[in-house]
Amino acid sequence: MAPGLPGRRCGELYSSICHIPAGRRPIVWEPANEAERLRLEKLERVRARGIEPYPPRVRRTHSIAEAIALFETIEQAHPAAGEQAVETTPLTLCGRLVASRPKGKLTFADIEDGSGRIQVMIRQNAVGEELYEMFNRDIDLFDFVQADGVVFRTKMGEITLRVESFILLSKALTQLPDIKEQRLEDGTIRRYGSFTDPEARHRQRYADLAVNPEVRDVFRARAKTISALRRFMDEAGFLEVETPILQPIYGGAAARPFVTHHNALDHDMYLRISFELYLKRLLVGMYDAVYEIGRDFRNEGVSRKHNPEFTQLEFYKAYIDYNGVMDLTERMLGYTAEAVTGSTIVRFQGHEVNLAPPWRRISMHEAILEYAGIDYAAHPDTADLYRAIRAKGYEANPDHKWGELVGDLLDVVEPNLIQPTFITDYPIDISPLAKKKPGDPRHVERFEFFIAGLEMGNAFTELNDPLDQEARFIEMGRLYGTDSEEAHPVDEDYLRAMRYGMPPNGGFGMGIDRLVMLLTDQPNIREVLLFPALRIRDGD
RNA sequence: GGGGGCGUAGCUCAGUGGUAGAGCAGAAGCCUUUUAAGCUUUUGGCCGUGGGUUCGAGUCCCACCGCCCUCACCA
């Protein structure tokens, strides 16, 4: 905030407290509005009462969920208590004040911690006039408090902490968006007020999480997803490894990298765009099955399905081909869906999909014939295929190679692939790391799989012929040679590794963010990233 | 990068070229079993930023910034 605007007085006050020389005042927070100014005044008033608003010591005997469970256990053990009040022994709870209903010398409020929410009852008689006044005058919504008391059930049937005393744990100087909840007869909760602006929610995710419990649930599901995948891989006999994120040569995908610079070594480095080439080196090193879960970085546009950094699972397993990878994929996702949602049947944006194996397997040729009505095998000439695509009314890039035109047709197919589907056997010129299909020089043993119209992952029978691989790298380099931005460097060390002998193997890569989108029914990747990439903006 | 939409109080949103509004939050008062508490009173605005048209712009025009959708890009 610029000097001279309202609230400056408080900034000056803080400057003087901090002994900042005049003219050298650093950036000091100043209240942005009347509500914040009043909160700052309250903080000073609390200090004036001789109370530290951010005390170093906390005591908590139970989480809120534990306290409620404890009460319910006691209540069930004394069913004949009748009119006799049932209550717990004294305990201490901590949490954020999220609702307050003062009624004269009695106040009902709600506090919330990470485990849940409970009503607290504060009576002037119980806590004394001074504390009671402080609670109503100086404690605001969203402050953190610690409260001692016993848990009982009110006349209205609400499990409640009857407060004997309390202390302020942390003063909130900025108000969060206020959201009220009404519990209906059937137990559902109706909410009033909302914090929904996606920009504000993503730039200030902490506020989003603080007031929107369902957003917290999304990231719990994300954590469960990753831990289920890891459990599945571990139990399937895979070794979890970590490979370099900072790489001297990037590869394994056709994406533009982020470039950075190592000062001491004085050379440029790249943030990885895939794990592939490092993980396959490990098969040369005689691990039979490896996987990695981690972040990839691609310097491309952002969209509903793309974030510049995203989380990927890749695995490579010796002595299987892409058919074996499909078997593993089905089982892995069925297992993960079950672990996260309790069922293999998942609802996503109005669709109901069943992730239980087996999934449909259909070749790219058949899929394009079925959904785009084009028999691309009947058009082996690039210009001919281009005309056939245009004749059907689809867009096509005239500069694309034959295999790229085929790949483009997948965009027509994709929205139709609602139930989990493996699309198999891709054109070779868009698949430089996959092994050729026997007896078919134009295709490789590769599949991608789609669920609810989303492309989820990519896998092949991995190419382990070092000379074929070298030829493909050179072809790639020639292809992209005209465009330095997309030039693909030849990874000589990777070729050397292959020349030592690489076992036949099947490899797999999957975007975990998209899987979380599917399992949490979120249509936008930003909703499953805690801090999605946003343009830098003043003040954020 | 192209096309479309949006940007007004802390939050969610109204607003016809003519005095900037509502609900909730906030403040003051009353209230000892409330629970979206209630009743009374009330504070709060660079209408994204900068130009322009006009007697007069939140509103119309242009540019820029940001967000959303979409296309392109993206194995």
Coordinates of C-alpha atoms (C1' of nucleotides) in Angstrom, one line a residue:
Chain A
M1 CA 0.0 0.0 0.0
A2 CA 1.3 3.5 -0.9
P3 CA 2.1 5.9 1.9
G4 CA -0.6 8.4 2.8
L5 CA -3.5 6.0 2.5
P6 CA -5.7 5.1 5.4
G7 CA -4.0 3.0 8.0
R8 CA -0.7 4.7 7.8
R9 CA -0.9 5.6 11.5
C10 CA -0.6 1.9 12.4
G11 CA 2.3 1.3 10.1
E12 CA 4.1 4.2 11.8
L13 CA 3.3 2.7 15.2
Y14 CA 4.9 -0.5 14.2
S15 CA 7.9 1.2 12.7
S16 CA 8.5 3.0 16.0
I17 CA 8.2 -0.3 17.8
C18 CA 10.8 -1.9 15.5
H19 CA 13.2 1.1 15.8
I20 CA 13.3 1.6 12.1
P21 CA 15.2 4.9 11.3
A22 CA 13.0 7.5 9.6
G23 CA 13.3 7.4 5.9
R24 CA 14.4 3.8 5.9
R25 CA 11.1 2.3 6.7
P26 CA 10.8 -1.1 5.1
I27 CA 7.6 -2.5 3.8
V28 CA 5.4 -2.7 6.8
W29 CA 1.9 -4.2 6.8
E30 CA -0.8 -1.7 7.1
P31 CA -4.5 -2.4 7.5
A32 CA -6.2 -2.4 4.1
N33 CA -9.6 -1.5 5.5
E34 CA -11.6 -0.6 8.5
A35 CA -12.1 -4.3 9.6
E36 CA -8.3 -4.9 9.6
R37 CA -7.7 -1.6 11.4
L38 CA -10.1 -2.7 14.1
R39 CA -8.4 -6.1 14.4
L40 CA -5.1 -4.4 14.9
E41 CA -6.6 -2.2 17.6
K42 CA -8.0 -5.3 19.3
L43 CA -4.5 -6.9 19.2
E44 CA -3.1 -3.9 20.9
R45 CA -5.9 -3.9 23.4
V46 CA -5.2 -7.6 24.2
R47 CA -1.5 -6.7 24.8
A48 CA -2.7 -3.8 27.0
R49 CA -4.6 -6.4 29.1
G50 CA -1.2 -8.0 29.7
I51 CA -2.0 -10.9 27.4
E52 CA 0.3 -12.1 24.7
P53 CA -1.7 -12.6 21.5
Y54 CA 0.8 -15.1 20.1
P55 CA 1.8 -17.2 23.1
P56 CA 4.7 -19.7 22.7
R57 CA 3.2 -22.4 24.8
V58 CA 0.1 -24.4 23.9
R59 CA -1.7 -27.2 25.6
R60 CA -4.2 -29.6 23.9
T61 CA -5.4 -32.8 25.5
H62 CA -7.7 -33.9 22.6
S63 CA -8.4 -33.2 19.0
I64 CA -11.9 -32.1 18.5
A65 CA -12.8 -35.4 16.8
E66 CA -11.3 -37.2 19.8
A67 CA -13.3 -35.1 22.3
I68 CA -16.6 -35.8 20.4
A69 CA -15.8 -39.5 20.2
L70 CA -14.9 -39.6 24.0
F71 CA -18.2 -37.9 24.8
E72 CA -20.2 -40.3 22.7
T73 CA -18.5 -43.3 24.3
I74 CA -19.4 -42.0 27.8
E75 CA -23.0 -41.3 26.7
Q76 CA -23.4 -44.8 25.3
A77 CA -22.0 -46.3 28.5
H78 CA -24.7 -44.5 30.5
P79 CA -27.9 -45.0 28.6
A80 CA -30.1 -44.9 31.7
A81 CA -28.8 -41.5 32.8
G82 CA -32.1 -40.0 31.6
E83 CA -32.4 -36.4 32.8
Q84 CA -29.0 -36.7 34.6
A85 CA -26.4 -34.8 32.6
V86 CA -23.6 -36.8 31.0
E87 CA -20.4 -35.1 30.6
T88 CA -16.7 -35.7 30.2
T89 CA -13.9 -35.0 32.6
P90 CA -12.2 -31.6 32.0
L91 CA -10.2 -31.4 28.8
T92 CA -8.5 -28.8 26.6
L93 CA -9.3 -28.2 23.0
C94 CA -7.6 -25.9 20.5
G95 CA -8.9 -24.5 17.2
R96 CA -10.0 -21.6 15.0
L97 CA -13.1 -19.7 15.9
V98 CA -15.4 -20.1 12.9
A99 CA -18.8 -19.0 14.2
S100 CA -20.0 -16.9 17.1
R101 CA -23.6 -16.5 18.4
P102 CA -23.4 -14.2 21.4
K103 CA -26.6 -13.9 23.4
G104 CA -26.0 -11.4 26.2
K105 CA -24.0 -12.9 29.0
L106 CA -23.9 -16.3 27.2
T107 CA -22.1 -17.0 23.9
F108 CA -22.3 -20.0 21.7
A109 CA -19.4 -20.4 19.2
D110 CA -17.9 -23.0 17.0
I111 CA -14.2 -23.9 16.9
E112 CA -12.6 -26.0 14.3
D113 CA -9.3 -27.9 14.1
G114 CA -8.0 -30.2 11.5
S115 CA -10.1 -33.0 12.8
G116 CA -13.5 -31.3 13.0
R117 CA -15.7 -28.7 14.5
I118 CA -17.4 -28.4 17.9
Q119 CA -19.7 -25.9 19.5
V120 CA -18.4 -24.2 22.6
M121 CA -20.5 -22.5 25.3
I122 CA -19.0 -19.5 27.1
R123 CA -20.9 -18.2 30.1
Q124 CA -20.0 -15.0 31.9
N125 CA -20.6 -16.7 35.2
A126 CA -18.1 -19.4 34.4
V127 CA -15.2 -17.4 32.9
G128 CA -15.7 -14.2 34.8
E129 CA -16.6 -10.7 33.6
E130 CA -13.2 -9.7 32.4
L131 CA -12.5 -12.8 30.2
Y132 CA -16.1 -12.7 28.9
E133 CA -15.8 -9.1 27.9
M134 CA -12.5 -9.9 26.2
F135 CA -14.1 -12.7 24.3
N136 CA -16.8 -10.6 22.9
R137 CA -14.8 -7.4 22.3
D138 CA -11.3 -8.5 21.3
I139 CA -11.5 -12.1 20.0
D140 CA -12.6 -12.2 16.3
L141 CA -13.8 -14.8 14.0
F142 CA -10.9 -16.8 12.7
D143 CA -8.7 -16.2 15.7
F144 CA -7.2 -19.4 17.3
V145 CA -8.1 -20.2 20.9
Q146 CA -7.4 -22.8 23.5
A147 CA -10.4 -23.7 25.7
D148 CA -10.7 -25.7 28.9
G149 CA -14.0 -27.3 29.9
V150 CA -16.1 -30.4 29.8
V151 CA -18.1 -31.8 26.9
F152 CA -21.8 -32.2 27.4
R153 CA -25.0 -32.2 25.3
T154 CA -27.1 -29.0 25.3
K155 CA -30.9 -29.0 25.5
M156 CA -31.0 -28.6 21.8
G157 CA -29.0 -31.8 21.5
E158 CA -25.7 -30.3 20.3
I159 CA -22.4 -31.8 21.6
T160 CA -20.8 -28.8 23.2
L161 CA -17.7 -27.8 25.2
R162 CA -18.8 -25.9 28.3
V163 CA -15.9 -23.5 28.7
E164 CA -14.3 -22.9 32.1
S165 CA -11.5 -20.7 30.8
F166 CA -9.8 -20.0 27.5
I167 CA -6.8 -18.2 26.1
L168 CA -6.0 -16.6 22.8
L169 CA -3.5 -18.6 20.8
S170 CA -3.2 -16.5 17.6
K171 CA -4.8 -13.3 16.5
A172 CA -6.0 -13.2 12.9
L173 CA -5.4 -9.7 11.4
T174 CA -7.2 -10.3 8.1
Q175 CA -10.7 -11.6 7.9
L176 CA -11.3 -14.7 5.9
P177 CA -14.3 -15.0 3.7
D178 CA -17.2 -15.8 6.0
I179 CA -19.2 -19.0 5.4
K180 CA -22.0 -20.1 7.5
E181 CA -23.3 -23.6 7.8
Q182 CA -26.8 -24.9 8.6
R183 CA -27.2 -28.5 9.6
L184 CA -30.5 -29.7 8.1
E185 CA -32.8 -32.4 9.6
D186 CA -31.3 -35.1 7.4
G187 CA -27.8 -34.3 8.5
T188 CA -26.7 -32.5 5.3
I189 CA -25.1 -29.1 5.6
R190 CA -26.4 -26.1 3.7
R191 CA -23.8 -23.4 3.3
Y192 CA -24.4 -19.6 3.1
G193 CA -21.8 -17.4 1.7
S194 CA -18.9 -18.7 -0.4
F195 CA -15.4 -18.1 -1.6
T196 CA -15.5 -19.2 -5.2
D197 CA -13.5 -16.8 -7.4
P198 CA -10.9 -19.2 -8.9
E199 CA -8.2 -16.6 -9.2
A200 CA -8.4 -15.6 -5.5
R201 CA -8.7 -19.2 -4.4
H202 CA -5.6 -20.2 -6.3
R203 CA -3.5 -17.2 -5.4
Q204 CA -4.4 -17.5 -1.8
R205 CA -4.9 -21.3 -1.5
Y206 CA -4.4 -21.1 2.3
A207 CA -7.6 -19.0 2.5
D208 CA -9.4 -21.4 0.1
L209 CA -8.4 -24.4 2.3
A210 CA -9.2 -22.6 5.5
V211 CA -12.8 -21.9 4.5
N212 CA -13.7 -24.7 2.0
P213 CA -13.5 -28.1 3.6
E214 CA -14.3 -29.8 0.3
V215 CA -11.1 -28.4 -1.1
R216 CA -9.1 -30.0 1.8
D217 CA -10.8 -33.3 0.9
V218 CA -9.5 -33.0 -2.7
F219 CA -5.9 -32.9 -1.5
R220 CA -6.5 -35.7 1.0
A221 CA -7.7 -37.8 -2.0
R222 CA -4.6 -36.7 -3.9
A223 CA -2.4 -38.0 -1.0
K224 CA -4.3 -41.2 -0.9
T225 CA -3.9 -41.6 -4.6
I226 CA -0.2 -41.3 -4.5
S227 CA 0.2 -43.6 -1.5
A228 CA -2.1 -46.2 -3.2
L229 CA 0.0 -46.1 -6.3
R230 CA 3.2 -46.4 -4.4
R231 CA 1.8 -49.3 -2.4
F232 CA 0.7 -51.1 -5.6
M233 CA 4.1 -50.7 -7.2
D234 CA 6.0 -51.8 -4.1
E235 CA 3.8 -54.9 -3.7
A236 CA 4.2 -55.6 -7.4
G237 CA 8.0 -55.9 -6.8
F238 CA 9.1 -52.6 -8.2
L239 CA 12.0 -50.6 -6.7
E240 CA 11.3 -46.9 -6.1
V241 CA 14.2 -44.8 -7.4
E242 CA 15.0 -41.1 -7.8
T243 CA 16.7 -39.8 -10.9
P244 CA 18.0 -36.3 -11.7
I245 CA 15.6 -33.4 -12.1
L246 CA 18.4 -31.2 -13.2
Q247 CA 19.8 -32.7 -16.4
P248 CA 22.6 -31.8 -18.8
I249 CA 20.5 -33.2 -21.7
Y250 CA 16.7 -33.5 -21.6
G251 CA 14.8 -36.2 -23.4
G252 CA 12.1 -38.9 -23.3
A253 CA 9.3 -36.7 -24.5
A254 CA 8.8 -34.1 -27.2
A255 CA 8.4 -31.0 -25.0
R256 CA 10.3 -27.8 -24.6
P257 CA 12.3 -27.7 -21.4
F258 CA 12.9 -25.1 -18.8
V259 CA 16.6 -24.0 -19.0
T260 CA 18.6 -23.0 -15.9
H261 CA 22.2 -22.4 -15.2
H262 CA 24.7 -24.0 -12.8
N263 CA 27.0 -21.2 -11.7
A264 CA 29.9 -23.3 -10.3
L265 CA 30.0 -25.7 -13.2
D266 CA 29.2 -22.8 -15.5
H267 CA 26.9 -24.7 -17.9
D268 CA 23.3 -24.7 -18.7
M269 CA 21.1 -27.4 -17.3
Y270 CA 17.5 -28.4 -18.0
L271 CA 14.6 -29.4 -15.8
R272 CA 13.6 -32.8 -16.8
I273 CA 10.7 -33.3 -19.2
S274 CA 10.4 -37.1 -18.4
F275 CA 12.1 -39.8 -16.4
E276 CA 12.3 -42.3 -19.2
L277 CA 15.9 -42.3 -20.3
Y278 CA 17.3 -42.4 -16.7
L279 CA 15.0 -45.2 -15.6
K280 CA 15.8 -47.3 -18.6
R281 CA 19.5 -46.9 -17.8
L282 CA 18.7 -48.7 -14.5
L283 CA 17.5 -51.8 -16.4
V284 CA 20.9 -51.9 -18.0
G285 CA 22.2 -51.9 -14.4
M286 CA 20.2 -55.1 -13.7
Y287 CA 17.2 -53.8 -11.7
D288 CA 14.3 -55.8 -13.1
A289 CA 11.6 -53.3 -12.2
V290 CA 11.9 -49.7 -11.2
Y291 CA 9.5 -46.8 -10.8
E292 CA 9.6 -43.1 -9.9
I293 CA 6.9 -40.7 -8.8
G294 CA 7.9 -37.1 -9.2
R295 CA 7.7 -33.8 -11.0
D296 CA 8.1 -33.2 -14.7
F297 CA 8.5 -29.7 -16.1
R298 CA 7.4 -28.7 -19.6
N299 CA 7.7 -25.2 -21.0
E300 CA 4.4 -25.2 -22.8
G301 CA 1.1 -23.5 -22.6
V302 CA -1.2 -23.9 -19.7
S303 CA -4.7 -25.2 -20.0
R304 CA -7.5 -27.1 -18.2
K305 CA -5.3 -30.2 -18.6
H306 CA -1.8 -28.8 -18.5
N307 CA 0.3 -27.2 -15.8
P308 CA 4.0 -26.4 -16.5
E309 CA 5.0 -28.7 -13.7
F310 CA 3.1 -31.9 -13.1
T311 CA 3.4 -35.1 -11.3
Q312 CA 4.1 -38.3 -13.1
L313 CA 4.4 -42.0 -12.4
E314 CA 6.7 -43.9 -14.7
F315 CA 7.7 -47.5 -14.4
Y316 CA 9.8 -49.9 -16.4
K317 CA 9.8 -53.7 -16.1
A318 CA 12.1 -56.2 -17.7
Y319 CA 10.8 -59.3 -19.5
I320 CA 7.3 -58.0 -20.3
D321 CA 5.9 -56.2 -23.4
Y322 CA 3.1 -53.7 -23.8
N323 CA 0.5 -56.4 -23.3
G324 CA 1.9 -57.0 -19.8
V325 CA 2.0 -53.3 -19.2
M326 CA -1.7 -53.1 -20.0
D327 CA -2.4 -55.9 -17.5
L328 CA -0.5 -54.0 -14.9
T329 CA -2.2 -50.7 -15.7
E330 CA -5.7 -52.1 -15.3
R331 CA -5.0 -53.7 -12.0
M332 CA -3.1 -50.6 -10.7
L333 CA -6.0 -48.2 -11.5
G334 CA -8.7 -50.5 -10.3
Y335 CA -6.7 -50.9 -7.0
T336 CA -6.1 -47.1 -6.7
A337 CA -9.7 -46.1 -7.4
E338 CA -10.9 -48.7 -4.8
A339 CA -8.4 -47.4 -2.3
V340 CA -9.3 -43.7 -2.8
T341 CA -13.0 -43.8 -3.4
G342 CA -14.0 -47.2 -2.1
S343 CA -15.2 -48.3 -5.5
T344 CA -13.9 -49.0 -8.9
I345 CA -16.9 -47.1 -10.2
V346 CA -16.1 -43.4 -10.5
R347 CA -18.3 -40.5 -11.4
F348 CA -16.7 -37.8 -13.5
Q349 CA -18.5 -34.8 -14.9
G350 CA -21.7 -36.6 -15.3
H351 CA -20.1 -39.8 -16.6
E352 CA -19.9 -43.0 -14.7
V353 CA -16.8 -45.0 -15.5
N354 CA -15.7 -48.4 -14.2
L355 CA -12.0 -48.9 -13.7
A356 CA -12.2 -52.6 -12.9
P357 CA -10.2 -54.8 -15.3
P358 CA -10.4 -55.8 -18.1
W359 CA -10.5 -52.6 -20.1
R360 CA -11.3 -52.3 -23.8
R361 CA -8.3 -52.7 -26.1
I362 CA -8.6 -51.3 -29.6
S363 CA -6.0 -50.5 -32.1
M364 CA -5.5 -46.9 -33.3
H365 CA -6.5 -48.0 -36.8
E366 CA -9.8 -49.5 -35.6
A367 CA -10.5 -46.6 -33.3
I368 CA -10.1 -44.0 -36.0
L369 CA -12.1 -46.0 -38.4
E370 CA -14.9 -46.3 -35.8
Y371 CA -15.0 -42.7 -34.6
A372 CA -13.6 -40.7 -37.4
G373 CA -14.7 -42.9 -40.3
I374 CA -11.3 -42.9 -41.9
D375 CA -9.4 -46.0 -42.9
Y376 CA -5.9 -44.5 -42.7
A377 CA -4.3 -47.7 -43.8
A378 CA -6.0 -47.1 -47.2
H379 CA -4.1 -43.8 -47.5
P380 CA -0.5 -44.7 -47.1
D381 CA 0.5 -41.5 -48.9
T382 CA 0.7 -38.3 -46.8
A383 CA -0.9 -36.0 -49.2
D384 CA -3.6 -38.5 -49.9
L385 CA -4.3 -39.0 -46.2
Y386 CA -4.5 -35.2 -45.8
R387 CA -7.1 -35.0 -48.5
A388 CA -9.1 -37.8 -46.9
I389 CA -9.1 -36.0 -43.5
R390 CA -10.2 -32.7 -45.1
A391 CA -12.9 -34.5 -47.1
K392 CA -14.4 -35.7 -43.8
G393 CA -14.4 -32.1 -42.6
Y394 CA -11.7 -32.4 -39.9
E395 CA -8.9 -29.8 -39.4
A396 CA -5.4 -31.0 -40.4
N397 CA -2.0 -29.4 -40.5
P398 CA -0.7 -29.7 -44.1
D399 CA 2.9 -29.6 -42.8
H400 CA 2.4 -32.7 -40.7
K401 CA 4.0 -36.0 -41.6
W402 CA 1.9 -39.1 -42.2
G403 CA 2.2 -40.4 -38.7
E404 CA 1.4 -37.0 -37.2
L405 CA -1.8 -36.7 -39.3
V406 CA -2.8 -40.1 -37.9
G407 CA -2.0 -38.9 -34.4
D408 CA -4.1 -35.8 -35.0
L409 CA -7.1 -37.9 -35.7
L410 CA -6.9 -39.2 -32.2
D411 CA -8.4 -35.8 -31.1
V412 CA -11.6 -36.8 -32.9
V413 CA -11.5 -40.2 -31.1
E414 CA -10.6 -39.0 -27.6
P415 CA -14.0 -37.5 -26.5
N416 CA -15.7 -40.8 -27.3
L417 CA -13.4 -42.8 -24.9
I418 CA -15.5 -42.6 -21.8
Q419 CA -14.9 -46.1 -20.3
P420 CA -11.3 -46.9 -19.8
T421 CA -9.8 -47.7 -23.2
F422 CA -6.3 -48.7 -24.4
I423 CA -5.6 -47.3 -27.9
T424 CA -2.8 -49.5 -29.3
D425 CA -0.3 -49.5 -32.1
Y426 CA 0.9 -46.0 -33.0
P427 CA 2.6 -44.7 -36.1
I428 CA 6.4 -44.9 -35.8
D429 CA 7.2 -41.3 -36.6
I430 CA 5.5 -40.0 -33.5
S431 CA 7.0 -42.7 -31.2
P432 CA 10.8 -42.7 -31.3
L433 CA 11.3 -44.8 -28.1
A434 CA 9.0 -47.7 -28.9
K435 CA 9.8 -51.0 -30.5
K436 CA 8.4 -51.7 -34.0
K437 CA 5.5 -54.0 -34.4
P438 CA 6.7 -57.2 -36.0
G439 CA 5.8 -57.3 -39.7
D440 CA 4.5 -53.8 -39.7
P441 CA 7.1 -51.1 -40.5
R442 CA 4.8 -48.1 -40.0
H443 CA 3.6 -49.0 -36.4
V444 CA 5.1 -49.5 -33.0
E445 CA 4.0 -51.4 -29.9
R446 CA 2.6 -48.4 -28.0
F447 CA -0.6 -47.6 -26.2
E448 CA -2.2 -44.6 -24.6
F449 CA -5.1 -45.0 -22.3
F450 CA -8.1 -42.8 -22.0
I451 CA -10.7 -42.5 -19.2
A452 CA -13.7 -40.2 -19.3
G453 CA -12.3 -38.5 -22.4
L454 CA -9.1 -37.7 -20.7
E455 CA -5.7 -38.9 -21.9
M456 CA -4.2 -40.4 -18.8
G457 CA -1.0 -42.1 -19.9
N458 CA 1.4 -43.6 -22.4
A459 CA 3.3 -46.8 -22.6
F460 CA 5.4 -49.0 -25.0
T461 CA 7.2 -52.1 -25.6
E462 CA 10.5 -50.2 -25.1
L463 CA 13.0 -50.0 -27.8
N464 CA 16.2 -51.8 -26.7
D465 CA 18.0 -52.0 -30.0
P466 CA 20.8 -49.4 -29.6
L467 CA 21.4 -49.0 -33.4
D468 CA 17.7 -48.6 -34.1
Q469 CA 17.5 -46.1 -31.3
E470 CA 20.5 -44.1 -32.7
A471 CA 18.9 -44.0 -36.1
R472 CA 15.6 -42.7 -34.5
F473 CA 17.4 -40.0 -32.5
I474 CA 19.2 -38.9 -35.7
E475 CA 15.9 -38.8 -37.5
M476 CA 14.4 -36.7 -34.6
G477 CA 17.3 -34.4 -34.7
R478 CA 16.8 -34.0 -38.5
L479 CA 13.1 -33.4 -38.0
Y480 CA 13.5 -30.7 -35.5
G481 CA 16.8 -29.5 -36.8
T482 CA 15.2 -26.5 -38.5
D483 CA 13.6 -25.3 -35.3
S484 CA 16.2 -24.8 -32.7
E485 CA 13.5 -24.3 -30.1
E486 CA 12.4 -27.9 -30.4
A487 CA 15.7 -29.4 -31.3
H488 CA 16.1 -32.7 -29.7
P489 CA 19.6 -33.4 -28.5
V490 CA 21.0 -36.9 -29.1
D491 CA 21.7 -38.5 -25.7
E492 CA 25.0 -40.3 -26.4
D493 CA 25.3 -41.6 -22.9
Y494 CA 21.9 -43.2 -23.1
L495 CA 23.0 -44.9 -26.4
R496 CA 26.2 -46.1 -24.7
A497 CA 24.1 -47.6 -21.9
M498 CA 21.9 -49.4 -24.4
R499 CA 25.0 -50.9 -26.1
Y500 CA 25.9 -52.6 -22.9
G501 CA 22.6 -54.5 -23.4
M502 CA 19.2 -53.6 -22.2
P503 CA 16.7 -56.4 -21.4
P504 CA 13.4 -56.3 -23.3
N505 CA 11.0 -54.4 -21.2
G506 CA 7.7 -52.6 -21.0
G507 CA 7.5 -49.0 -19.9
F508 CA 4.7 -46.8 -18.6
G509 CA 4.0 -43.1 -17.8
M510 CA 0.9 -41.6 -16.3
G511 CA -0.1 -38.1 -15.3
I512 CA -1.0 -38.3 -11.6
D513 CA -2.7 -34.9 -11.6
R514 CA -5.2 -36.1 -14.3
L515 CA -5.8 -39.3 -12.3
V516 CA -6.6 -37.2 -9.3
M517 CA -8.9 -35.0 -11.4
L518 CA -10.8 -38.2 -12.4
L519 CA -11.0 -39.6 -8.8
T520 CA -12.1 -36.3 -7.3
D521 CA -14.4 -35.2 -10.2
Q522 CA -12.5 -32.0 -10.8
P523 CA -12.7 -30.7 -14.4
N524 CA -9.6 -28.5 -14.1
I525 CA -6.1 -29.5 -13.2
R526 CA -5.6 -26.4 -11.1
E527 CA -8.2 -27.8 -8.7
V528 CA -5.9 -30.7 -7.9
L529 CA -2.7 -28.7 -7.6
L530 CA -2.2 -26.9 -4.3
F531 CA -0.4 -24.0 -5.9
P532 CA -1.1 -24.0 -9.6
A533 CA 1.1 -21.8 -11.9
L534 CA -0.4 -18.3 -12.3
R535 CA 1.0 -15.2 -13.8
I536 CA 3.0 -13.1 -11.5
R537 CA 0.9 -10.2 -10.2
D538 CA 1.8 -7.2 -8.0
G539 CA 1.2 -8.0 -4.4
D540 CA 1.0 -11.8 -4.9
Chain B
rG1 C1' -0.4 -16.5 -29.7
rG2 C1' -6.1 -16.2 -32.0
rG3 C1' -11.4 -15.9 -30.6
rG4 C1' -15.1 -15.1 -26.7
rG5 C1' -16.5 -13.8 -21.5
rC6 C1' -15.4 -11.5 -16.9
rG7 C1' -13.0 -7.7 -13.3
rU8 C1' -18.1 -2.9 -8.6
rA9 C1' -17.3 -3.2 -0.4
rG10 C1' -13.4 -8.3 3.1
rC11 C1' -16.8 -12.4 0.5
rU12 C1' -21.0 -13.4 -3.0
rC13 C1' -23.3 -10.4 -6.4
rA14 C1' -27.1 -6.3 -8.5
rG15 C1' -26.5 -1.8 -11.1
rU16 C1' -31.2 1.6 -17.6
rG17 C1' -25.1 7.6 -19.9
rG18 C1' -27.7 11.5 -14.7
rU19 C1' -26.6 11.4 -6.3
rA20 C1' -22.6 3.9 -6.3
rG21 C1' -26.5 -0.6 -4.1
rA22 C1' -28.0 -5.6 -1.5
rG23 C1' -26.9 -10.0 1.6
rC24 C1' -23.2 -11.8 4.7
rA25 C1' -18.8 -10.2 7.4
rG26 C1' -17.3 -5.7 10.5
rA27 C1' -18.7 -1.6 14.5
rA28 C1' -22.4 0.2 18.6
rG29 C1' -26.6 -1.2 21.7
rC30 C1' -30.2 -5.1 24.0
rC31 C1' -30.4 -10.2 25.3
rU32 C1' -27.8 -16.7 30.0
rU33 C1' -29.6 -22.8 25.8
rU34 C1' -28.1 -20.5 20.8
rU35 C1' -26.8 -23.0 16.2
rA36 C1' -27.4 -19.3 9.0
rA37 C1' -29.4 -16.7 16.5
rG38 C1' -32.6 -12.3 16.6
rC39 C1' -34.0 -7.0 16.9
rU40 C1' -32.3 -1.7 16.4
rU41 C1' -28.5 1.6 14.6
rU42 C1' -24.2 1.9 11.6
rU43 C1' -19.0 2.0 9.2
rG44 C1' -16.9 0.5 4.8
rG45 C1' -15.8 2.0 -2.6
rC46 C1' -9.2 4.8 -7.2
rC47 C1' -16.4 0.6 -9.9
rG48 C1' -8.7 -3.7 -12.5
rU49 C1' -5.2 0.4 -14.8
rG50 C1' -4.5 4.3 -18.4
rG51 C1' -6.4 7.1 -22.3
rG52 C1' -10.8 8.8 -25.2
rU53 C1' -16.2 10.2 -26.5
rU54 C1' -19.8 13.2 -23.7
rC55 C1' -22.4 18.9 -20.3
rG56 C1' -21.9 14.2 -17.5
rA57 C1' -18.9 7.3 -17.9
rG58 C1' -19.4 1.8 -13.1
rU59 C1' -22.2 1.9 -17.9
rC60 C1' -20.0 3.7 -24.6
rC61 C1' -14.9 3.4 -27.5
rC62 C1' -9.4 2.1 -27.5
rA63 C1' -5.1 0.2 -25.1
rC64 C1' -2.9 -2.5 -21.2
rC65 C1' -3.0 -5.9 -16.7
rG66 C1' -5.2 -10.3 -14.6
rC67 C1' -8.7 -14.5 -14.4
rC68 C1' -12.1 -18.0 -16.9
rC69 C1' -13.7 -20.7 -21.4
rU70 C1' -12.2 -22.1 -26.2
rC71 C1' -8.7 -23.0 -30.3
rA72 C1' -3.6 -23.5 -31.3
rC73 C1' 0.7 -25.7 -29.0
rC74 C1' 1.4 -30.2 -26.1
rA75 C1' 4.0 -38.2 -27.7

